[in-house]
Coordinates of C-alpha atoms and ligand atoms in Angstrom, one line a residue:
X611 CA -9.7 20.0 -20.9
X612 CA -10.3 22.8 -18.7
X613 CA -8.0 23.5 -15.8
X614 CA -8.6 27.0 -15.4
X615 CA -12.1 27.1 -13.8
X616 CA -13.8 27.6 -10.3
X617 CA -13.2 26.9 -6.7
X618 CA -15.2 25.8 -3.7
X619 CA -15.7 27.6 -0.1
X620 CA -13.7 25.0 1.9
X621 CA -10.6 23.9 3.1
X622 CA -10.6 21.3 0.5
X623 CA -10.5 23.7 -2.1
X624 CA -7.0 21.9 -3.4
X625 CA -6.8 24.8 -6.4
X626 CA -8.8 27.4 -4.7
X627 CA -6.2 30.0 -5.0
X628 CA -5.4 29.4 -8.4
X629 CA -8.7 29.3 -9.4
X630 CA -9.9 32.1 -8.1
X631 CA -7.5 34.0 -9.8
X632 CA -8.3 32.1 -13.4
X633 CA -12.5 33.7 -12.5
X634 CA -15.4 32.2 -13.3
X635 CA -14.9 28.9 -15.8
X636 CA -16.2 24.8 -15.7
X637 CA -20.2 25.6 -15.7
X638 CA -20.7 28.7 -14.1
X639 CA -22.3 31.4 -15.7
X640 CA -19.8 33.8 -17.3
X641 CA -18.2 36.2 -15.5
X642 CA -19.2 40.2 -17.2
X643 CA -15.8 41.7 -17.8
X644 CA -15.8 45.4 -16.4
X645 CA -14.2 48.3 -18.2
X646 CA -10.8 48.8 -17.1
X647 CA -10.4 51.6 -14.4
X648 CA -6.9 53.4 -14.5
X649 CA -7.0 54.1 -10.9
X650 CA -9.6 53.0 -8.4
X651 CA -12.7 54.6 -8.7
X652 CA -12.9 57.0 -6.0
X653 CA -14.7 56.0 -2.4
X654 CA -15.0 52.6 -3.4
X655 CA -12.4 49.8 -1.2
X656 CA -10.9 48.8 -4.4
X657 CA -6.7 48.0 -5.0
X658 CA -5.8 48.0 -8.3
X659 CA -3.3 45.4 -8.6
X660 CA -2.0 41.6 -9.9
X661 CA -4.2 39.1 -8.7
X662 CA -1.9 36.9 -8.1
X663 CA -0.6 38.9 -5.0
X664 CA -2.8 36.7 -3.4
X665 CA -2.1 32.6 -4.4
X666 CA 1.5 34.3 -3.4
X667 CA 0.8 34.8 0.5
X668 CA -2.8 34.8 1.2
X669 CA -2.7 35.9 4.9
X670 CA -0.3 38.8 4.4
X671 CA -2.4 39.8 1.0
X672 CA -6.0 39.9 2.8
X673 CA -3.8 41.4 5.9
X674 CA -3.3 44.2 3.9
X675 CA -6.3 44.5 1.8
X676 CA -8.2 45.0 5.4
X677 CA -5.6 47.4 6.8
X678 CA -6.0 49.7 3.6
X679 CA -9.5 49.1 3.6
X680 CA -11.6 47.8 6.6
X681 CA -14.2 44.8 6.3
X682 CA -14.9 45.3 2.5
X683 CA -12.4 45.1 0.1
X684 CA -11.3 44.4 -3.5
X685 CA -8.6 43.5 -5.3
X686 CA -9.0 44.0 -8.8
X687 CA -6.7 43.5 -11.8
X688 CA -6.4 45.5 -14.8
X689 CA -8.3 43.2 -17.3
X690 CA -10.8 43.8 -14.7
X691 CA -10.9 40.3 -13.1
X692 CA -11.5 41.0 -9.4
X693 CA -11.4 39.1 -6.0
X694 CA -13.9 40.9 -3.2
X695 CA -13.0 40.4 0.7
X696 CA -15.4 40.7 3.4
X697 CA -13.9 40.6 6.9
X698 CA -16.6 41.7 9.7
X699 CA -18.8 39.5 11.7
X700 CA -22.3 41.3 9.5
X701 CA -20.5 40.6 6.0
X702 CA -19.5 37.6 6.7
X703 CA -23.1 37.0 7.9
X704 CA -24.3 38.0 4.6
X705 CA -22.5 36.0 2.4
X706 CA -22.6 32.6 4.6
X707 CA -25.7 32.7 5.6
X708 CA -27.4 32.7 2.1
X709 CA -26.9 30.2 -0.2
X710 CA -29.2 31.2 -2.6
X711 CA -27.1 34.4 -3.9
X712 CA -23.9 33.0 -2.6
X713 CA -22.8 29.5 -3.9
X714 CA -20.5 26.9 -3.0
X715 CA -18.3 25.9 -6.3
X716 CA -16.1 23.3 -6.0
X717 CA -12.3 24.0 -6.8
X718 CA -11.0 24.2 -10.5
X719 CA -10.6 20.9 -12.1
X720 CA -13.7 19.3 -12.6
X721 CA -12.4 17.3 -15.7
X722 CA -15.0 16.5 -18.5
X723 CA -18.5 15.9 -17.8
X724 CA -17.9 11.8 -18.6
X725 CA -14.8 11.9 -16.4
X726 CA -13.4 10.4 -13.4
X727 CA -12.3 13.5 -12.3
X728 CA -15.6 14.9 -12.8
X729 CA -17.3 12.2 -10.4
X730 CA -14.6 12.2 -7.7
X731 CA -15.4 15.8 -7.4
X732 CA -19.0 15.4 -7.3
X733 CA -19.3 16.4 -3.4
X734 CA -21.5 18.0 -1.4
X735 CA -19.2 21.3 -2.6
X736 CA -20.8 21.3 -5.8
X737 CA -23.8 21.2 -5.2
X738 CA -26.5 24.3 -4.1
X739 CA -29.9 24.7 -3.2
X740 CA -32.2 21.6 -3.1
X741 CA -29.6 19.0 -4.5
X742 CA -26.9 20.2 -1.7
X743 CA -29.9 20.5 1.2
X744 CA -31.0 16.9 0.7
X745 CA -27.2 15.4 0.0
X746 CA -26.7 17.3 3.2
X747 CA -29.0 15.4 4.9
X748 CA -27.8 12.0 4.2
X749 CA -24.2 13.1 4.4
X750 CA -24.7 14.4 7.9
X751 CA -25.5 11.0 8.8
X752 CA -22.8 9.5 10.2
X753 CA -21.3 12.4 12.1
X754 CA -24.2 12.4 14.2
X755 CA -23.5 12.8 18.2
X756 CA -24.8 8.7 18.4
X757 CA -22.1 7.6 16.1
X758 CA -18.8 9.6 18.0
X759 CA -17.8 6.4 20.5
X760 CA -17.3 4.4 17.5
X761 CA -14.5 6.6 16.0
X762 CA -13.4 7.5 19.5
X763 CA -12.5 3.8 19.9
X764 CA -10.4 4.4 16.5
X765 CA -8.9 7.8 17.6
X766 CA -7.6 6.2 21.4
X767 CA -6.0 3.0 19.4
X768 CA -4.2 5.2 16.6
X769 CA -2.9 7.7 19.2
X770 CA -1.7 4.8 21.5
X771 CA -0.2 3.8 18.4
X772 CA 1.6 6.8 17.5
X773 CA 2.5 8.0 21.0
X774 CA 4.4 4.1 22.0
X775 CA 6.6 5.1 18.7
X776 CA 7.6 8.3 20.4
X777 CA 11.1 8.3 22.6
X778 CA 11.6 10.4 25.5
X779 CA 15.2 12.2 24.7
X780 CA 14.4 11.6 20.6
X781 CA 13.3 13.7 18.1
X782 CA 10.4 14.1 15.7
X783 CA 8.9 16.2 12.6
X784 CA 5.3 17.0 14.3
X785 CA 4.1 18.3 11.1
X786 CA 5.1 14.9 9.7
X787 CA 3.7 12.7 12.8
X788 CA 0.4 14.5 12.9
X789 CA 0.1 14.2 9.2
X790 CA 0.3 10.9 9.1
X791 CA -1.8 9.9 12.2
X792 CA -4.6 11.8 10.5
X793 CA -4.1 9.8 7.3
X794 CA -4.4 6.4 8.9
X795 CA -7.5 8.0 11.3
X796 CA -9.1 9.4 8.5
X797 CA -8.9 6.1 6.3
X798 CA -9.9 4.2 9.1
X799 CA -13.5 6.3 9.8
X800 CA -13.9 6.4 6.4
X801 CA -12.9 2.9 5.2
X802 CA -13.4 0.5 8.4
X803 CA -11.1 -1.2 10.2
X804 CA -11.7 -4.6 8.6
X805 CA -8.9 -3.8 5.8
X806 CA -6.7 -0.9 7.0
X807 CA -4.1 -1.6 4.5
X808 CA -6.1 -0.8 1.8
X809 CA -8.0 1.8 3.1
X810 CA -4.4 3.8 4.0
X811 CA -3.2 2.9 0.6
X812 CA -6.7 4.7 -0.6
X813 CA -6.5 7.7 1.7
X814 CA -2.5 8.2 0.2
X815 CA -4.1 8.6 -3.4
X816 CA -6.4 11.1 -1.9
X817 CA -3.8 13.0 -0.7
X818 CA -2.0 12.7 -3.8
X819 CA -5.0 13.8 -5.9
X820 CA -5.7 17.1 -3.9
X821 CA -1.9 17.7 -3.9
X822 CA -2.2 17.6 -7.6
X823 CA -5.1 19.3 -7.9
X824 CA -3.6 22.3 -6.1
X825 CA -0.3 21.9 -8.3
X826 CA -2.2 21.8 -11.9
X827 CA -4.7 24.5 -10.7
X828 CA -1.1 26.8 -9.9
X829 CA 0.7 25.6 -13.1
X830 CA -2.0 26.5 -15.0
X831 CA -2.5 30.1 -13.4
X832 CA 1.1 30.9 -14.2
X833 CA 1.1 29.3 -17.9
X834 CA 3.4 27.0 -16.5
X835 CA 3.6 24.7 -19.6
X836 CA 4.7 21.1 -17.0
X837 CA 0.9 21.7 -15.3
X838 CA -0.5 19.8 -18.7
X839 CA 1.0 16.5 -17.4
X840 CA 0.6 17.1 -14.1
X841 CA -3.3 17.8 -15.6
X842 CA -2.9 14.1 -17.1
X843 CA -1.1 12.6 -14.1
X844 CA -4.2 14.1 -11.9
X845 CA -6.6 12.4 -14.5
X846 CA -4.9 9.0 -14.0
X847 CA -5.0 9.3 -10.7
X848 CA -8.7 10.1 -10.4
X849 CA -9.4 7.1 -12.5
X850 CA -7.5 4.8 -10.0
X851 CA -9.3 6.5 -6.8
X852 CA -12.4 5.7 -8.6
X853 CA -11.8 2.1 -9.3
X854 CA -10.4 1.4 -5.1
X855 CA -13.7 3.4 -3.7
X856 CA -16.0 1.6 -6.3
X857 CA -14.6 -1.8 -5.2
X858 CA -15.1 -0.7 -1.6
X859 CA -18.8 -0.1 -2.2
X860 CA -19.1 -3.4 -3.8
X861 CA -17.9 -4.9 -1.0
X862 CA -19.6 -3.2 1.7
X863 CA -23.1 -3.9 -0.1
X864 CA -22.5 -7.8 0.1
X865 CA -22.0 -6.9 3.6
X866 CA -24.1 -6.4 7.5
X867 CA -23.8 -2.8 8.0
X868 CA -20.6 -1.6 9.2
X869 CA -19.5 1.2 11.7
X870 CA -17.4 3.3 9.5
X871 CA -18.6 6.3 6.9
X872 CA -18.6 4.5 3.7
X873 CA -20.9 1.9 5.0
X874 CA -23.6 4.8 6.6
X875 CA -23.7 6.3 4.0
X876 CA -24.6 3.8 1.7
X877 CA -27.7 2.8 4.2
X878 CA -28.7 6.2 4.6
X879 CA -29.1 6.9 1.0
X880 CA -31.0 3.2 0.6
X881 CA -33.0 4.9 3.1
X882 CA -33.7 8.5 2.0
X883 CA -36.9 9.3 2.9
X884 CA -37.6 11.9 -0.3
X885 CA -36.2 8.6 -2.6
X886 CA -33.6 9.5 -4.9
X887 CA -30.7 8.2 -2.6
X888 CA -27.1 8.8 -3.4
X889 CA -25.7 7.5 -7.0
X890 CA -22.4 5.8 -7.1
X891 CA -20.9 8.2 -8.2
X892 CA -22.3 10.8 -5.9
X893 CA -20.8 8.4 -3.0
X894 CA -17.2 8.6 -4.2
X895 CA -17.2 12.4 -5.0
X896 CA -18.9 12.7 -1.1
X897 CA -16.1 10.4 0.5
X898 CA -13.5 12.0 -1.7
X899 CA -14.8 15.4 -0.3
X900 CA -14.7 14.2 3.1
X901 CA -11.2 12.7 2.8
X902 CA -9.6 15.9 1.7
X903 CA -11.7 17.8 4.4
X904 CA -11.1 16.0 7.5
X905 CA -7.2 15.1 6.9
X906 CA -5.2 18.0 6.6
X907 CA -7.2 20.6 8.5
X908 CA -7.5 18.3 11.6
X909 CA -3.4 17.5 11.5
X910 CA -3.0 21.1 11.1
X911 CA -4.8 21.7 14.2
X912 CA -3.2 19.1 15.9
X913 CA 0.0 20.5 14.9
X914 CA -0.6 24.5 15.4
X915 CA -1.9 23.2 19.5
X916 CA 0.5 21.3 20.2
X917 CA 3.7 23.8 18.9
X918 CA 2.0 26.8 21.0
X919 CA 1.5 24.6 23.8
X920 CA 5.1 24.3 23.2
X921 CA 6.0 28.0 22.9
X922 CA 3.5 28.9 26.3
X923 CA 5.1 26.6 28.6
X924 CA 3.4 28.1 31.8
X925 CA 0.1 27.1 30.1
X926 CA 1.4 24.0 28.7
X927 CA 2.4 23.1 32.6
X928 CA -1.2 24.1 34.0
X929 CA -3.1 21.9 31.1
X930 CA -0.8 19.1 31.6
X931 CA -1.8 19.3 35.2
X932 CA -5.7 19.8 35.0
X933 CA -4.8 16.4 32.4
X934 CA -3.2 14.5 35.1
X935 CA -6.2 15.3 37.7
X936 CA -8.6 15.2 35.1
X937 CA -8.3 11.6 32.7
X938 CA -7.8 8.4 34.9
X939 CA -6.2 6.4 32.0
X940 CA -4.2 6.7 29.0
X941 CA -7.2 8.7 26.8
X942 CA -9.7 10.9 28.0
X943 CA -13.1 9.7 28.0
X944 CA -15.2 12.0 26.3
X945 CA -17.0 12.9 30.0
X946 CA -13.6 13.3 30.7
X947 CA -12.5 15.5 28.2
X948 CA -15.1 17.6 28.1
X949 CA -14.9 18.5 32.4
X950 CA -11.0 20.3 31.3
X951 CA -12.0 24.0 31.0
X952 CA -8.7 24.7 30.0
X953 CA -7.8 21.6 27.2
X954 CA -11.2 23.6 25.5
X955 CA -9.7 27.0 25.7
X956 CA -6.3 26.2 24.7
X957 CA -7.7 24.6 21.8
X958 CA -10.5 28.0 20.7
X959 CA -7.6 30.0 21.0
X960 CA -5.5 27.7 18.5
X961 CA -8.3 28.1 15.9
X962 CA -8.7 31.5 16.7
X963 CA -4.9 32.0 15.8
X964 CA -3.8 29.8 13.5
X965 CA -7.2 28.7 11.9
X966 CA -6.5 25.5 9.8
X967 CA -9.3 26.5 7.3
X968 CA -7.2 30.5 6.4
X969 CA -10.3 31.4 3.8
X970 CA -13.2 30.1 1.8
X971 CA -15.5 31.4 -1.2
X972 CA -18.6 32.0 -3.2
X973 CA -19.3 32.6 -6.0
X974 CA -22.1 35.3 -7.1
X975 CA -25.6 33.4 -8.4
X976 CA -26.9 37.0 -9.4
X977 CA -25.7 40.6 -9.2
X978 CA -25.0 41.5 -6.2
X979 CA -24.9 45.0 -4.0
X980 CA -21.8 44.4 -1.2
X981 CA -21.7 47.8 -0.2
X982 CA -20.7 50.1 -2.7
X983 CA -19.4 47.1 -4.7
X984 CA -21.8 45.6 -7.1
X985 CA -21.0 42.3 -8.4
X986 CA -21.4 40.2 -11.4
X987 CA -22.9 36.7 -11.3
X988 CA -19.9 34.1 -11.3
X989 CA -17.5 37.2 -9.0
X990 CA -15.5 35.5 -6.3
X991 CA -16.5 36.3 -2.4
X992 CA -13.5 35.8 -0.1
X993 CA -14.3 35.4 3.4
X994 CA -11.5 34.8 5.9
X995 CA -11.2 33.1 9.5
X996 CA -7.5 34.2 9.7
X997 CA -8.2 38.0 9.3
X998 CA -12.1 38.1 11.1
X999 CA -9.8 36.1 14.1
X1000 CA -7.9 39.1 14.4
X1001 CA -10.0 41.6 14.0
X1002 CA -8.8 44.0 17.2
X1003 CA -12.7 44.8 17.6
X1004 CA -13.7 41.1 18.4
X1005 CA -9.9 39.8 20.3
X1006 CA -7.9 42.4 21.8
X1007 CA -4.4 42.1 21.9
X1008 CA -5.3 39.4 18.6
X1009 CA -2.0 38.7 17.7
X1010 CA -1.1 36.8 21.3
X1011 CA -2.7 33.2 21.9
X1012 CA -4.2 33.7 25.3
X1013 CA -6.2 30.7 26.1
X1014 CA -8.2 32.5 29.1
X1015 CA -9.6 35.3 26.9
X1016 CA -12.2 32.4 26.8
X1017 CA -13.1 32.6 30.0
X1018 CA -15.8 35.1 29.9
X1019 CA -15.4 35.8 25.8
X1020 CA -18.1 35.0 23.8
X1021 CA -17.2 36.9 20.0
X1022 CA -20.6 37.8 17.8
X1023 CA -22.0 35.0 15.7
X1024 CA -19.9 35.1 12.4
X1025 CA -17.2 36.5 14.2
X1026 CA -15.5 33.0 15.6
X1027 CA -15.6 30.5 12.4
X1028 CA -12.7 28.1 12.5
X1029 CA -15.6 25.8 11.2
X1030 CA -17.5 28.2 9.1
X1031 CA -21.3 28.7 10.0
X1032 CA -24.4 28.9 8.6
X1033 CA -25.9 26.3 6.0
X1034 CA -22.4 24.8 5.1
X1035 CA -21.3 24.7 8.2
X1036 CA -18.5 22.1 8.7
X1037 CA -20.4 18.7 8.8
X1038 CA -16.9 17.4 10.8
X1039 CA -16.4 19.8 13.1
X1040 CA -17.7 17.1 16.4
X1041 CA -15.7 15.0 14.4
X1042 CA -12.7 16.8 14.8
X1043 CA -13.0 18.4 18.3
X1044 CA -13.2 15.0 19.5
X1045 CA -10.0 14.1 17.9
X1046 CA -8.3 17.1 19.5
X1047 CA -9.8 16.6 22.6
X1048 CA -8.6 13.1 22.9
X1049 CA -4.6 13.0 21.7
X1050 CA -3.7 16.7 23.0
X1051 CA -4.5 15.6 26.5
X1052 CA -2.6 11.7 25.8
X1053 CA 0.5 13.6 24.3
X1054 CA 0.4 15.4 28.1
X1055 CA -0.3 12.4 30.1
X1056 CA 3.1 11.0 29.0
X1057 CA 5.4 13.8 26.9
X1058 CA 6.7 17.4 27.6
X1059 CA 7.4 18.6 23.8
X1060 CA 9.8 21.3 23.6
X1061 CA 11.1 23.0 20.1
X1062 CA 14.3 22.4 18.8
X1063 CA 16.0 25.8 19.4
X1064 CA 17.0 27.6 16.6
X1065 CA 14.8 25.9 14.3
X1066 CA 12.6 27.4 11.2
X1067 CA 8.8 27.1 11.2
X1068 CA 7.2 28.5 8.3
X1069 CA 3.6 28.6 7.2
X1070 CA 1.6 29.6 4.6
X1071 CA -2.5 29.2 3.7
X1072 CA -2.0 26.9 0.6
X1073 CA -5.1 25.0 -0.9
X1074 CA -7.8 27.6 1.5
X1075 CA -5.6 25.7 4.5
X1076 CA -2.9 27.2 6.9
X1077 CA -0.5 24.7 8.0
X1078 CA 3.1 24.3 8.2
X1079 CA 5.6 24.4 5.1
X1080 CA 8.5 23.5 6.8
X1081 CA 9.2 20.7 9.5
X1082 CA 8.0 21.6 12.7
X1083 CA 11.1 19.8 14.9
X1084 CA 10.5 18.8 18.3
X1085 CA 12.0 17.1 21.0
X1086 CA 10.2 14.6 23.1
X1087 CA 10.6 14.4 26.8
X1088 CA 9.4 12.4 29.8
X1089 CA 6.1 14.1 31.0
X1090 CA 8.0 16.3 33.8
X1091 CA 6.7 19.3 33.9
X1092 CA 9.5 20.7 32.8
X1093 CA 8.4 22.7 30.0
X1094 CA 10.7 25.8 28.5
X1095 CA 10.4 28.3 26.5
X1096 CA 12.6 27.7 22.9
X1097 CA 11.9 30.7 20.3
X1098 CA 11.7 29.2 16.6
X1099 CA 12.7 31.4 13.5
X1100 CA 10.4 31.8 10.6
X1101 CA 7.1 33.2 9.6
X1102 CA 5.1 31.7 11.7
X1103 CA 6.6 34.5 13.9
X1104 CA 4.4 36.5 11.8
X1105 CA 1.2 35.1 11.9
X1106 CA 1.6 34.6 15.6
X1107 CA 3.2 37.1 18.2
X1108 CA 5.5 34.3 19.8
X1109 CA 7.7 36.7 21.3
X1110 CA 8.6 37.3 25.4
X1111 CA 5.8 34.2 25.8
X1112 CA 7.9 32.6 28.7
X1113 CA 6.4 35.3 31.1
X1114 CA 2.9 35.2 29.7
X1115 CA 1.3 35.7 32.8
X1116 CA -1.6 32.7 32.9
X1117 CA -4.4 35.1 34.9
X1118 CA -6.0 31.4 36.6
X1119 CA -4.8 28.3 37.5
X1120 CA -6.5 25.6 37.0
Ligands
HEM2314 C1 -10.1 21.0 12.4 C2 -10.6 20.4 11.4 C3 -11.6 21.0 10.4 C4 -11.7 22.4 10.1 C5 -10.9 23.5 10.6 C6 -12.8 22.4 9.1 C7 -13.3 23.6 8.5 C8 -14.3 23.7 7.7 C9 -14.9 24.9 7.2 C10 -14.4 26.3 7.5 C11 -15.9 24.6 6.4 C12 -16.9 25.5 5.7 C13 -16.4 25.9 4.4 C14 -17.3 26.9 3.7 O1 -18.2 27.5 4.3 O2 -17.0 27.2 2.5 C15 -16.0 23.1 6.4 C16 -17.0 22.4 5.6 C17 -17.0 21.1 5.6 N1 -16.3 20.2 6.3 FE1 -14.8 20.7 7.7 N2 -13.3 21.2 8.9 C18 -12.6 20.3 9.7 C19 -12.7 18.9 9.8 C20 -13.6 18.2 9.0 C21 -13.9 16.8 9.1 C22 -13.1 15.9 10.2 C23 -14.8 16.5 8.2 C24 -15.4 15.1 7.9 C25 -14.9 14.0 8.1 C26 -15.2 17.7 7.5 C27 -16.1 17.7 6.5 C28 -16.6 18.9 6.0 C29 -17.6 19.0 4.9 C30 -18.3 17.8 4.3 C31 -17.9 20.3 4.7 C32 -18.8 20.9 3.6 C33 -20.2 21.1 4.2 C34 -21.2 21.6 3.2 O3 -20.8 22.2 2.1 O4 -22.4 21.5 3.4 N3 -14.5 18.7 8.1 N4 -15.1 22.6 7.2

């Protein structure tokens, strides 16, 4: 049993946090264990301190780690375990942009090598090089530009759902509707439409199993002795996934091709062109990987637009208008969505400020120069789309969501990556856009959301992801155009300057 081990570079990574902290473990090459400074050898951007500074509050920790020290930094404890930082556009370019020094791991808990839990983690995160360029390939598949109506079809139906349950003059958790609307979307592209029931019931476990991944990974970090049955309880579960996403491969091969992920992948690995296709196992550690990818980071974003919409109502009330001249029916088309300038600013500047994916990492293949920082093979690289978002140099004034700084901005490459960049770049990102693209603009068409004054909306990066902690309560109105300004408590305050936004000036109208 190994809990304490390594992490990927994604927002999947459920244990990330924790198992950066536990270092290089599972099958990576051994981490070289430095002397122990005293103090912080001089000139180099290193804080001595307790690792676990940063599982506690990610943004604020790397916050400070780049006020101390600029783009490079490293936080290194006293048994000489380290984390590294790199912040800038260029670093960030080094490390994402080669794969060959810089590897993807994925998080902690592999599990045995015979295990369940080893196969469902058998993604496209673990692999590198060859293996992860030619999985790539096949993976890619069906989130090509050809296969986007098909899920848009899903996306307008679900949201029409979700949106006839909504009252004007009631109340609702966003956090909580957007969650689940990306649980049933995300079940349904995966799984098909044919047997939704099952394919929910399928995407819960999923959610369950990262959820548990994230809470063994921290139990184990702080010797927590309850993470060894939640270790077993995680090994149970990945047993169970198995068995449903087995069965569903069984009965999509006795089938005609179907329209939803499972069922392209499967054809496109029957028909890799190099041979060597995708094994079983391989498919349900991919659609387990793209589960836990696509769900919470695209509710997050849902959630994190829609609550600043909330919070900017003078740019709320211009998007709901360009929405209303803009989309003749209840969805937007994609033509449709894709003519409103400011439905694709609003939604940049979201990532920009609250970016659903807070940080991902590498792991070291060799030794490594970062500066004056050299590095041991198997040393964690940090890179962050929260801090680089608000890096002053790139976004002035970062701290303010200002949709129409994206009117004439265009940041360096590596300096904008709500989806990362370079050869891992996020294989869901289309994906995803069009799911913002089409329920932001059908809340507008029929609700004016407004915050429940008063009320505490916390966030925190957990599992590599920023999202909500807390409810996020709103109240659902006719679509009047009456949007107001209602200032929220909590630390989302801190992440984002929500302050005085009612007289945000909005520089064009649309
Ligand atoms: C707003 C929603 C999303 C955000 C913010 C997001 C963010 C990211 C980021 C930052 C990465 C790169 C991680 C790294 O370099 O370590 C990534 C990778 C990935 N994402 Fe997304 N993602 C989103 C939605 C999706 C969706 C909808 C899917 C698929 C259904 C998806 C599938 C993937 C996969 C498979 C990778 C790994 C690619 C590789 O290693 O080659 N993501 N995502």
């Amino acid at each position: 049993m190994q809990p304490h081990a390594n992490h990927a570079g994604c927002p999947f990574a459920a244990a990330a946090a924790a198992a950066a902290v536990g270092g290089a473990g599972g099958d990576a090459e051994p981490t070289a264990a430095p002397s122990i400074p005293m103090a912080p050898p001089a000139g180099k951007p290193i804080t001595l301190g307790d690792l676990r500074e940063f599982p506690a509050d990610p943004a604020a920790c790397m916050m400070r780690l780049y006020r101390k020290h600029g783009s490079l930094a490293q936080l290194r404890a006293e048994d000489g375990m380290s984390l590294t930082f790199v912040f800038s556009p260029e670093l960030n370019r080094t490390v994402l942009s080669d794969g060959k020094r810089f590897h993807s791991k994925f998080f902690a808990i592999r599990g045995s090598r015979r295990s369940a839990q080893r196969r469902v983690t058998s993604g496209l995160l673990t692999m590198n090089g060859a293996d992860h360029k030619r999985h790539r390939r096949m993976v890619m598949e069906p989130f090509s530009k050809r296969i986007m109506p098909a899920y848009h079809e899903a996306i307008c139906d679900l949201t029409a759902d979700l949106l006839n349950d909504w009252t004007p003059g009631g109340a609702i958790d966003l956090h909580e509707e957007m969650n689940g609307y990306m649980r049933k979307l995300t079940s349904a592209i995966l799984f098909g439409l044919d047997d939704p029931e099952l394919a929910y019931r399928t995407g819960e476990k999923i959610d369950r199993w990262v959820h548990l991944n994230h809470n063994t990974g921290l139990g184990a970090l702080v010797s927590d002795a309850g993470y060894l049955e939640s270790y077993d309880e995680l090994l149970d579960l990945a047993e169970s996934l198995e068995g449903d996403i087995e069965a569903m491969i069984k009965a999509r091969r006795g089938r005609p091709p179907g329209r939803d992920v499972l069922s392209i992948l499967i054809d496109a690995a029957e028909q890799d062109p190099e041979g060597g296709g995708i094994t079983d196992s391989e498919l349900i550690g991919h659609v387990t990987l793209l589960f836990g990818a696509a769900h919470l980071t695209t509710a997050h974003s849902l959630t994190w637009t829609l609550f600043l919409l909330a919070q900017h109502p003078e740019i709320a009330r211009t998007l709901a208008r360009e929405v209303a001249a803009g989309v003749a029916g209840d969805a937007a088309t994609p033509g449709e969505a894709d003519a409103l300038p400011l439905l694709d600013q609003v939604i940049k500047e979201s990532m920009r400020c609250l970016p659903a994916s807070g940080y991902s990492q590498r792991l070291t293949a060799e030794t490594v120069e970062l500066g004056p920082l050299t590095l041991a093979p198997g040393s964690t690289v940090i890179f962050s789309q929260y801090v680089t978002h608000h890096l002053p140099e790139l976004y002035a004034d970062p701290m303010r969501f200002t949709p129409e700084r994206w009117e004439d901005l265009k940041p360096p490459s590596y300096g904008y990556i709500p989806f990362g960049s370079g050869p891992r770049l996020c294989l869901g990102a289309m994906l995803a856009t069009t799911v913002l693209k089409t329920v932001i603009p059908s809340v507008l068409k029929r609700y004016r959301l407004s915050c429940v004054t008063d009320s505490t909306v916390n966030a925190k990066i957990v599992s590599t992801m920023l999202g909500p902690t807390t409810t996020v309560p709103m109240e659902v109105h006719p679509a009047d155009g009456l949007w107001q300004h209602r200032p929220v408590h909590g630390n989302v305050n801190t992440l984002v300057d929500l302050s005085h936004t009612h007289a945000q000036p909005l520089r064009k109208a649309a």
